[in-house]
Amino acid sequence: MKDLISTARVISTADIQEVVGPHGQFLVPCVTSDTCGAEAISAGLVNMPPGKVARAHYHAHSETIVVCTRGHAATLIGPDLVPHEHGPGEFLYVPPGVVHVAVNLSDTDDVVALDIRTDPKFSEDLILTPEFDEAAAEVAARLRRERAAA
């Protein structure tokens, strides 16, 4: 049996280099199989600059939880790109195999979110779905216009 105490680990975002994921998101993958030997889960930060729209994608086998910590985002869900708005302290669950697109709703403020996935590599099962990108950009623009008018 593994010595669980000796395998516990604190990982600082300052020790992990930010990368750009295949979906165009700025990621800091902190808890992964590579950083600490995670076997069934991963976690990292997502940093979205103002006005950012990620590339449409899904995770083939992984469940995802997004916890917004700063800013206001919308995640467009499914082939109809239904917007689910979320802000600080709110959790969003995305099942495996569901197309989604993250959108920063602000033209001036960043969004920072914690992503938790059942993929220990963090983005190993990410599949791009470029056929949704144009429609996602249109939905994002509409949401920003509606938010500005409110």
Coordinates of N, CA, C and O in Angstrom, one line a residue:
M1 N 0.8 -1.2 0.0 CA 0.0 0.0 0.0 C 0.9 1.2 0.0 O 1.9 1.3 0.7
K2 N 0.5 2.2 -0.8 CA 1.3 3.4 -0.9 C 1.2 4.2 0.4 O 0.3 4.2 1.1
D3 N 2.3 4.9 0.7 CA 2.4 5.7 1.9 C 1.7 7.1 1.4 O 2.4 7.9 0.8
L4 N 0.4 7.2 1.8 CA -0.3 8.4 1.3 C 0.2 9.7 1.8 O 0.2 10.7 1.1
I5 N 0.8 9.7 3.0 CA 1.3 10.9 3.5 C 2.5 11.4 2.7 O 2.6 12.6 2.3
S6 N 3.4 10.5 2.3 CA 4.6 10.9 1.6 C 4.3 11.3 0.1 O 5.1 11.9 -0.5
T7 N 3.1 10.9 -0.4 CA 2.7 11.2 -1.8 C 1.9 12.5 -1.9 O 1.7 13.0 -3.0
A8 N 1.4 13.0 -0.7 CA 0.7 14.2 -0.8 C 1.6 15.4 -1.2 O 2.8 15.3 -0.9
R9 N 1.1 16.4 -1.9 CA 2.0 17.4 -2.4 C 1.3 18.7 -2.5 O 0.1 18.8 -2.9
V10 N 2.0 19.8 -2.2 CA 1.5 21.1 -2.5 C 2.1 21.6 -3.7 O 3.3 21.5 -3.9
I11 N 1.3 22.1 -4.6 CA 1.8 22.6 -5.9 C 1.4 24.1 -6.1 O 0.2 24.4 -6.0
S12 N 2.3 24.9 -6.3 CA 2.1 26.3 -6.5 C 1.9 26.7 -7.9 O 2.7 26.2 -8.8
T13 N 1.0 27.6 -8.2 CA 0.9 28.0 -9.6 C 2.2 28.7 -10.1 O 2.5 28.8 -11.3
A14 N 2.9 29.3 -9.1 CA 4.2 30.0 -9.4 C 5.2 29.0 -10.0 O 6.2 29.4 -10.6
D15 N 5.1 27.7 -9.6 CA 6.0 26.7 -10.1 C 5.7 26.0 -11.4 O 6.5 25.2 -11.9
I16 N 4.5 26.3 -11.9 CA 4.1 25.7 -13.2 C 4.0 26.7 -14.3 O 3.4 27.8 -14.1
Q17 N 4.6 26.4 -15.4 CA 4.6 27.3 -16.5 C 3.2 27.3 -17.2 O 2.6 26.2 -17.5
E18 N 2.7 28.5 -17.5 CA 1.4 28.6 -18.3 C 1.7 28.1 -19.7 O 2.7 28.3 -20.3
V19 N 0.7 27.4 -20.2 CA 0.7 26.8 -21.6 C -0.6 27.2 -22.3 O -1.6 27.6 -21.6
V20 N -0.6 27.2 -23.6 CA -1.8 27.4 -24.4 C -2.3 26.1 -24.8 O -1.6 25.3 -25.4
G21 N -3.5 25.7 -24.3 CA -4.1 24.5 -24.7 C -4.6 24.5 -26.1 O -4.6 25.5 -26.8
P22 N -4.9 23.3 -26.6 CA -5.3 23.2 -28.0 C -6.6 24.0 -28.3 O -6.8 24.3 -29.5
H23 N -7.4 24.3 -27.3 CA -8.6 25.1 -27.5 C -8.3 26.6 -27.3 O -9.3 27.4 -27.3
G24 N -7.1 27.0 -27.3 CA -6.7 28.4 -27.2 C -6.8 29.0 -25.9 O -6.6 30.2 -25.7
Q25 N -6.9 28.2 -24.8 CA -7.0 28.8 -23.5 C -5.6 28.8 -22.8 O -4.8 27.9 -23.1
F26 N -5.4 29.8 -22.0 CA -4.2 29.9 -21.2 C -4.4 29.1 -19.9 O -5.2 29.4 -19.1
L27 N -3.5 28.0 -19.8 CA -3.7 27.0 -18.7 C -2.5 27.0 -17.8 O -1.4 27.1 -18.3
V28 N -2.7 26.7 -16.6 CA -1.7 26.4 -15.6 C -2.0 25.1 -15.0 O -2.8 25.0 -14.0
P29 N -1.6 24.0 -15.6 CA -2.0 22.6 -15.2 C -1.2 22.2 -14.0 O -0.1 21.7 -14.1
C30 N -1.8 22.4 -12.8 CA -1.1 22.2 -11.5 C -1.1 20.8 -11.0 O 0.0 20.2 -10.7
V31 N -2.2 20.1 -10.9 CA -2.3 18.8 -10.4 C -2.6 17.9 -11.7 O -3.6 17.9 -12.3
T32 N -1.5 17.1 -12.0 CA -1.6 16.2 -13.2 C -0.8 14.9 -12.8 O -0.1 14.9 -11.8
S33 N -0.9 14.0 -13.7 CA 0.0 12.8 -13.5 C 1.5 13.2 -13.6 O 2.3 12.6 -13.0
D34 N 1.8 14.2 -14.4 CA 3.2 14.6 -14.6 C 3.7 15.4 -13.4 O 4.8 15.3 -13.0
T35 N 2.8 16.3 -12.8 CA 3.3 17.1 -11.7 C 3.4 16.4 -10.4 O 4.2 16.8 -9.5
C36 N 2.4 15.4 -10.2 CA 2.4 14.8 -8.8 C 2.0 13.4 -8.8 O 1.7 12.8 -7.8
G37 N 1.8 12.8 -10.0 CA 1.4 11.4 -10.0 C 0.0 11.1 -9.9 O -0.5 10.0 -9.7
A38 N -0.9 12.1 -10.1 CA -2.3 11.9 -10.1 C -2.7 10.8 -11.0 O -2.2 10.7 -12.2
E39 N -3.6 10.0 -10.6 CA -4.0 8.8 -11.4 C -5.4 8.9 -12.1 O -5.7 8.3 -13.1
A40 N -6.3 9.8 -11.5 CA -7.7 9.8 -12.0 C -8.3 11.2 -12.1 O -9.5 11.3 -12.3
I41 N -7.5 12.2 -11.8 CA -8.0 13.6 -11.7 C -6.9 14.6 -12.0 O -5.7 14.3 -11.9
S42 N -7.3 15.8 -12.4 CA -6.4 16.8 -12.6 C -7.1 18.2 -12.3 O -8.3 18.2 -12.2
A43 N -6.2 19.2 -12.1 CA -6.8 20.5 -11.8 C -5.8 21.5 -12.2 O -4.6 21.3 -12.2
G44 N -6.3 22.7 -12.7 CA -5.4 23.7 -13.1 C -6.2 25.0 -13.2 O -7.5 25.0 -13.1
L45 N -5.5 26.1 -13.4 CA -6.1 27.4 -13.6 C -6.3 27.7 -15.1 O -5.4 27.4 -15.9
V46 N -7.4 28.4 -15.4 CA -7.6 28.9 -16.8 C -7.6 30.4 -16.6 O -8.3 31.0 -15.8
N47 N -6.8 31.1 -17.4 CA -6.8 32.6 -17.5 C -7.3 33.0 -18.8 O -6.7 32.7 -19.9
M48 N -8.4 33.8 -18.8 CA -9.0 34.2 -20.1 C -8.9 35.7 -20.2 O -9.5 36.5 -19.3
P49 N -8.2 36.3 -21.1 CA -8.2 37.7 -21.3 C -9.5 38.3 -21.7 O -10.4 37.5 -22.2
P50 N -9.7 39.6 -21.6 CA -11.0 40.2 -22.0 C -11.3 39.9 -23.4 O -10.5 39.8 -24.3
G51 N -12.6 39.6 -23.6 CA -13.1 39.3 -25.0 C -12.8 37.9 -25.6 O -13.1 37.6 -26.7
K52 N -12.1 37.1 -24.8 CA -11.6 35.8 -25.3 C -12.8 34.8 -25.5 O -13.7 34.8 -24.7
V53 N -12.7 34.1 -26.6 CA -13.6 33.0 -26.9 C -12.8 31.8 -27.2 O -11.9 31.9 -28.1
A54 N -12.9 30.7 -26.4 CA -12.1 29.5 -26.7 C -12.6 28.9 -28.0 O -13.6 29.2 -28.5
R55 N -11.8 27.9 -28.4 CA -12.2 27.1 -29.5 C -13.1 26.0 -29.0 O -13.0 25.5 -27.9
A56 N -14.1 25.7 -29.8 CA -15.1 24.7 -29.5 C -14.4 23.3 -29.3 O -13.5 23.0 -30.1
H57 N -14.8 22.6 -28.3 CA -14.2 21.3 -28.1 C -15.1 20.5 -27.1 O -16.1 20.9 -26.6
Y58 N -14.6 19.2 -26.9 CA -15.2 18.4 -25.9 C -14.1 17.5 -25.4 O -13.0 17.4 -25.9
H59 N -14.3 16.9 -24.2 CA -13.4 16.0 -23.6 C -14.1 14.6 -23.8 O -15.2 14.3 -23.2
A60 N -13.4 13.7 -24.5 CA -14.0 12.4 -24.9 C -14.5 11.6 -23.8 O -15.5 10.9 -23.8
H61 N -13.7 11.5 -22.7 CA -13.9 10.6 -21.6 C -14.0 11.3 -20.2 O -14.3 10.6 -19.2
S62 N -13.7 12.6 -20.2 CA -13.6 13.3 -18.9 C -14.7 14.1 -18.5 O -15.3 14.8 -19.3
E63 N -15.1 14.1 -17.2 CA -16.0 15.0 -16.6 C -15.2 16.3 -16.3 O -14.0 16.2 -16.0
T64 N -15.8 17.4 -16.4 CA -15.2 18.7 -16.1 C -16.0 19.5 -15.1 O -17.2 19.6 -15.3
I65 N -15.3 20.1 -14.1 CA -15.9 21.1 -13.3 C -15.2 22.3 -13.4 O -13.9 22.3 -13.4
V66 N -15.9 23.4 -13.7 CA -15.3 24.8 -13.8 C -15.8 25.6 -12.6 O -17.0 25.7 -12.4
V67 N -14.8 26.2 -11.9 CA -15.2 27.1 -10.8 C -14.6 28.4 -11.1 O -13.4 28.6 -11.1
C68 N -15.5 29.4 -11.4 CA -15.1 30.7 -11.7 C -14.7 31.4 -10.4 O -15.4 31.4 -9.4
T69 N -13.5 32.0 -10.4 CA -13.0 32.7 -9.2 C -12.9 34.2 -9.4 O -12.9 35.0 -8.5
R70 N -12.8 34.7 -10.7 CA -12.8 36.1 -11.0 C -13.4 36.3 -12.4 O -13.1 35.6 -13.3
G71 N -14.2 37.4 -12.5 CA -14.8 37.7 -13.8 C -16.1 37.0 -14.0 O -16.6 36.3 -13.2
H72 N -16.6 37.3 -15.2 CA -17.9 36.6 -15.6 C -17.7 36.0 -16.9 O -17.3 36.6 -17.9
A73 N -18.1 34.7 -17.0 CA -18.0 33.9 -18.2 C -19.3 33.3 -18.6 O -20.3 33.3 -17.8
A74 N -19.4 32.9 -19.8 CA -20.5 32.0 -20.3 C -19.8 30.8 -20.9 O -18.7 30.9 -21.5
T75 N -20.4 29.7 -20.6 CA -19.9 28.5 -21.3 C -21.1 28.0 -22.2 O -22.2 27.8 -21.7
L76 N -20.8 28.0 -23.5 CA -21.8 27.6 -24.5 C -21.8 26.0 -24.6 O -20.7 25.4 -24.8
I77 N -22.9 25.4 -24.3 CA -23.0 24.0 -24.1 C -23.8 23.3 -25.2 O -24.9 23.8 -25.6
G78 N -23.3 22.2 -25.7 CA -24.0 21.4 -26.7 C -24.0 21.9 -28.1 O -23.5 23.0 -28.3
P79 N -24.5 21.1 -29.0 CA -24.5 21.6 -30.4 C -25.3 22.8 -30.7 O -25.1 23.5 -31.7
D80 N -26.2 23.2 -29.8 CA -27.0 24.4 -29.9 C -26.3 25.6 -29.2 O -26.9 26.7 -29.3
L81 N -25.2 25.3 -28.6 CA -24.4 26.3 -27.9 C -25.2 27.2 -26.9 O -25.2 28.4 -27.0
V82 N -25.9 26.5 -26.1 CA -26.8 27.1 -25.1 C -25.9 27.8 -24.0 O -25.0 27.1 -23.4
P83 N -26.0 29.1 -23.8 CA -25.2 29.8 -22.8 C -25.5 29.5 -21.4 O -26.7 29.5 -21.0
H84 N -24.5 29.2 -20.6 CA -24.6 29.0 -19.1 C -23.7 30.0 -18.5 O -22.5 29.8 -18.6
E85 N -24.2 31.1 -18.0 CA -23.4 32.2 -17.4 C -23.0 31.8 -16.0 O -23.8 31.2 -15.3
H86 N -21.7 32.1 -15.6 CA -21.3 31.8 -14.3 C -20.2 32.9 -13.9 O -19.5 33.4 -14.7
G87 N -20.2 33.2 -12.6 CA -19.3 34.1 -12.1 C -18.6 33.6 -10.8 O -18.7 32.4 -10.5
P88 N -17.9 34.5 -10.1 CA -17.2 34.0 -8.9 C -18.0 33.2 -7.9 O -19.2 33.6 -7.6
G89 N -17.5 32.1 -7.5 CA -18.1 31.2 -6.6 C -19.1 30.2 -7.2 O -19.7 29.5 -6.5
E90 N -19.3 30.3 -8.5 CA -20.2 29.4 -9.1 C -19.5 28.2 -9.8 O -18.4 28.4 -10.4
F91 N -20.1 27.1 -9.7 CA -19.6 25.8 -10.3 C -20.4 25.5 -11.6 O -21.6 25.6 -11.6
L92 N -19.7 25.0 -12.6 CA -20.3 24.5 -13.8 C -19.8 23.1 -14.0 O -18.6 22.8 -14.0
Y93 N -20.7 22.2 -14.3 CA -20.4 20.8 -14.6 C -20.6 20.5 -16.1 O -21.7 20.9 -16.6
V94 N -19.6 19.9 -16.7 CA -19.8 19.5 -18.1 C -19.5 18.0 -18.2 O -18.4 17.5 -17.9
P95 N -20.5 17.2 -18.7 CA -20.3 15.8 -18.8 C -19.3 15.4 -19.9 O -19.1 16.3 -20.8
P96 N -18.7 14.2 -19.9 CA -17.9 13.8 -21.0 C -18.6 13.8 -22.4 O -19.8 13.6 -22.4
G97 N -17.9 14.2 -23.4 CA -18.5 14.1 -24.8 C -19.4 15.3 -25.2 O -19.9 15.2 -26.2
V98 N -19.5 16.3 -24.3 CA -20.4 17.4 -24.6 C -19.6 18.6 -25.1 O -18.7 19.1 -24.4
V99 N -19.9 19.0 -26.3 CA -19.3 20.2 -26.9 C -19.5 21.4 -26.0 O -20.6 21.6 -25.5
H100 N -18.4 22.2 -25.8 CA -18.5 23.4 -25.0 C -17.5 24.4 -25.5 O -16.5 24.1 -26.0
V101 N -17.8 25.7 -25.2 CA -17.0 26.8 -25.6 C -17.0 27.8 -24.4 O -18.1 28.3 -24.0
A102 N -15.8 28.2 -23.9 CA -15.8 29.2 -22.8 C -15.7 30.6 -23.5 O -15.0 30.8 -24.5
V103 N -16.4 31.5 -22.8 CA -16.4 32.9 -23.3 C -16.2 33.9 -22.2 O -16.9 33.8 -21.2
N104 N -15.3 34.8 -22.3 CA -15.2 35.9 -21.3 C -16.2 36.9 -21.8 O -16.1 37.5 -22.9
L105 N -17.1 37.2 -20.9 CA -18.2 38.2 -21.2 C -17.8 39.6 -21.2 O -18.5 40.5 -21.6
S106 N -16.6 39.9 -20.6 CA -16.1 41.3 -20.5 C -15.1 41.6 -21.6 O -14.3 40.8 -22.0
D107 N -15.2 42.9 -22.0 CA -14.2 43.4 -22.9 C -13.0 44.1 -22.1 O -12.1 44.6 -22.7
T108 N -13.1 44.2 -20.8 CA -12.1 44.9 -20.0 C -11.5 44.0 -18.9 O -10.4 44.4 -18.4
D109 N -12.2 43.0 -18.4 CA -11.7 42.2 -17.3 C -11.4 40.8 -17.6 O -12.0 40.2 -18.4
D110 N -10.3 40.3 -17.0 CA -10.0 38.8 -17.1 C -11.0 38.0 -16.4 O -11.7 38.4 -15.5
V111 N -11.0 36.7 -16.9 CA -11.7 35.6 -16.1 C -10.7 34.7 -15.7 O -9.7 34.3 -16.4
V112 N -10.7 34.3 -14.4 CA -9.9 33.2 -13.9 C -10.8 32.1 -13.3 O -11.7 32.4 -12.6
A113 N -10.5 30.9 -13.7 CA -11.3 29.8 -13.3 C -10.4 28.6 -12.9 O -9.3 28.5 -13.5
L114 N -10.9 27.8 -12.0 CA -10.3 26.5 -11.7 C -11.0 25.4 -12.5 O -12.2 25.3 -12.5
D115 N -10.2 24.7 -13.3 CA -10.8 23.5 -14.0 C -10.3 22.2 -13.3 O -9.1 22.0 -13.1
I116 N -11.3 21.4 -13.1 CA -11.0 20.1 -12.5 C -11.5 19.0 -13.5 O -12.7 19.1 -13.9
R117 N -10.7 18.1 -13.8 CA -11.1 17.1 -14.8 C -10.8 15.7 -14.3 O -9.8 15.5 -13.6
T118 N -11.5 14.7 -14.8 CA -11.2 13.3 -14.6 C -10.2 12.7 -15.6 O -10.1 11.5 -15.8
D119 N -9.4 13.6 -16.1 CA -8.3 13.2 -17.0 C -7.0 13.6 -16.3 O -6.7 14.8 -16.2
P120 N -6.2 12.6 -15.9 CA -5.0 12.9 -15.1 C -3.9 13.7 -15.9 O -3.0 14.3 -15.3
K121 N -4.1 13.7 -17.2 CA -3.1 14.5 -18.1 C -3.6 15.9 -18.3 O -2.9 16.7 -18.9
F122 N -4.8 16.2 -17.9 CA -5.5 17.5 -17.9 C -6.2 17.8 -19.3 O -7.3 18.3 -19.3
S123 N -5.5 17.5 -20.4 CA -6.1 17.8 -21.7 C -5.9 16.7 -22.7 O -6.0 16.9 -23.9
E124 N -5.6 15.5 -22.2 CA -5.2 14.4 -23.2 C -6.4 14.0 -24.1 O -6.2 13.7 -25.2
D125 N -7.6 14.1 -23.6 CA -8.8 13.6 -24.4 C -9.6 14.8 -25.0 O -10.7 14.6 -25.4
L126 N -8.9 15.9 -25.1 CA -9.6 17.1 -25.7 C -9.7 17.0 -27.2 O -8.7 16.7 -27.9
I127 N -10.9 17.1 -27.7 CA -11.1 17.0 -29.2 C -11.7 18.3 -29.7 O -12.8 18.8 -29.2
L128 N -11.0 18.9 -30.6 CA -11.5 20.2 -31.2 C -12.7 19.9 -32.1 O -12.7 18.9 -32.8
T129 N -13.7 20.9 -32.1 CA -14.8 20.8 -33.0 C -15.0 22.1 -33.7 O -15.8 22.9 -33.4
P130 N -14.1 22.3 -34.7 CA -14.1 23.6 -35.4 C -15.4 24.0 -36.1 O -15.6 25.2 -36.4
E131 N -16.2 23.0 -36.4 CA -17.5 23.3 -37.0 C -18.4 24.2 -36.2 O -19.4 24.7 -36.7
F132 N -18.1 24.3 -34.9 CA -18.9 25.2 -34.0 C -18.3 26.5 -33.7 O -18.9 27.4 -33.1
D133 N -17.1 26.8 -34.2 CA -16.4 28.0 -33.8 C -17.0 29.3 -34.3 O -17.2 30.3 -33.6
E134 N -17.5 29.3 -35.6 CA -18.1 30.5 -36.1 C -19.4 30.8 -35.4 O -19.6 32.0 -35.0
A135 N -20.2 29.8 -35.2 CA -21.5 30.1 -34.4 C -21.2 30.5 -33.0 O -21.9 31.4 -32.4
A136 N -20.2 29.9 -32.4 CA -19.8 30.3 -31.0 C -19.4 31.8 -30.9 O -19.8 32.5 -30.0
A137 N -18.7 32.2 -31.9 CA -18.3 33.6 -31.9 C -19.5 34.6 -32.1 O -19.5 35.6 -31.4
E138 N -20.5 34.1 -32.9 CA -21.7 34.9 -33.0 C -22.5 35.0 -31.7 O -23.0 36.0 -31.3
V139 N -22.6 33.8 -31.0 CA -23.3 33.8 -29.7 C -22.6 34.7 -28.7 O -23.2 35.4 -28.0
A140 N -21.3 34.6 -28.7 CA -20.5 35.4 -27.7 C -20.7 36.8 -28.0 O -20.9 37.6 -27.0
A141 N -20.7 37.3 -29.2 CA -20.9 38.7 -29.5 C -22.3 39.2 -29.1 O -22.4 40.2 -28.5
R142 N -23.3 38.3 -29.3 CA -24.6 38.7 -28.9 C -24.7 38.8 -27.4 O -25.3 39.7 -26.9
L143 N -24.1 37.8 -26.7 CA -24.1 37.9 -25.2 C -23.4 39.2 -24.7 O -23.9 39.8 -23.7
R144 N -22.3 39.6 -25.3 CA -21.6 40.8 -24.9 C -22.5 42.0 -25.1 O -22.5 42.9 -24.3
R145 N -23.2 42.0 -26.3 CA -24.0 43.2 -26.6 C -25.2 43.3 -25.6 O -25.5 44.3 -25.1
E146 N -25.8 42.1 -25.3 CA -26.9 42.1 -24.3 C -26.4 42.6 -23.0 O -27.1 43.3 -22.3
R147 N -25.3 42.1 -22.6 CA -24.7 42.5 -21.3 C -24.4 44.0 -21.2 O -24.7 44.6 -20.2
A148 N -23.9 44.5 -22.3 CA -23.6 46.0 -22.3 C -24.8 46.8 -22.3 O -24.8 47.9 -21.7
A149 N -25.9 46.3 -22.9 CA -27.2 47.1 -22.9 C -27.9 47.0 -21.6 O -28.8 47.9 -21.4
A150 N -27.6 46.0 -20.8 CA -28.4 45.8 -19.5 C -28.0 46.8 -18.5 O -27.0 47.5 -18.5

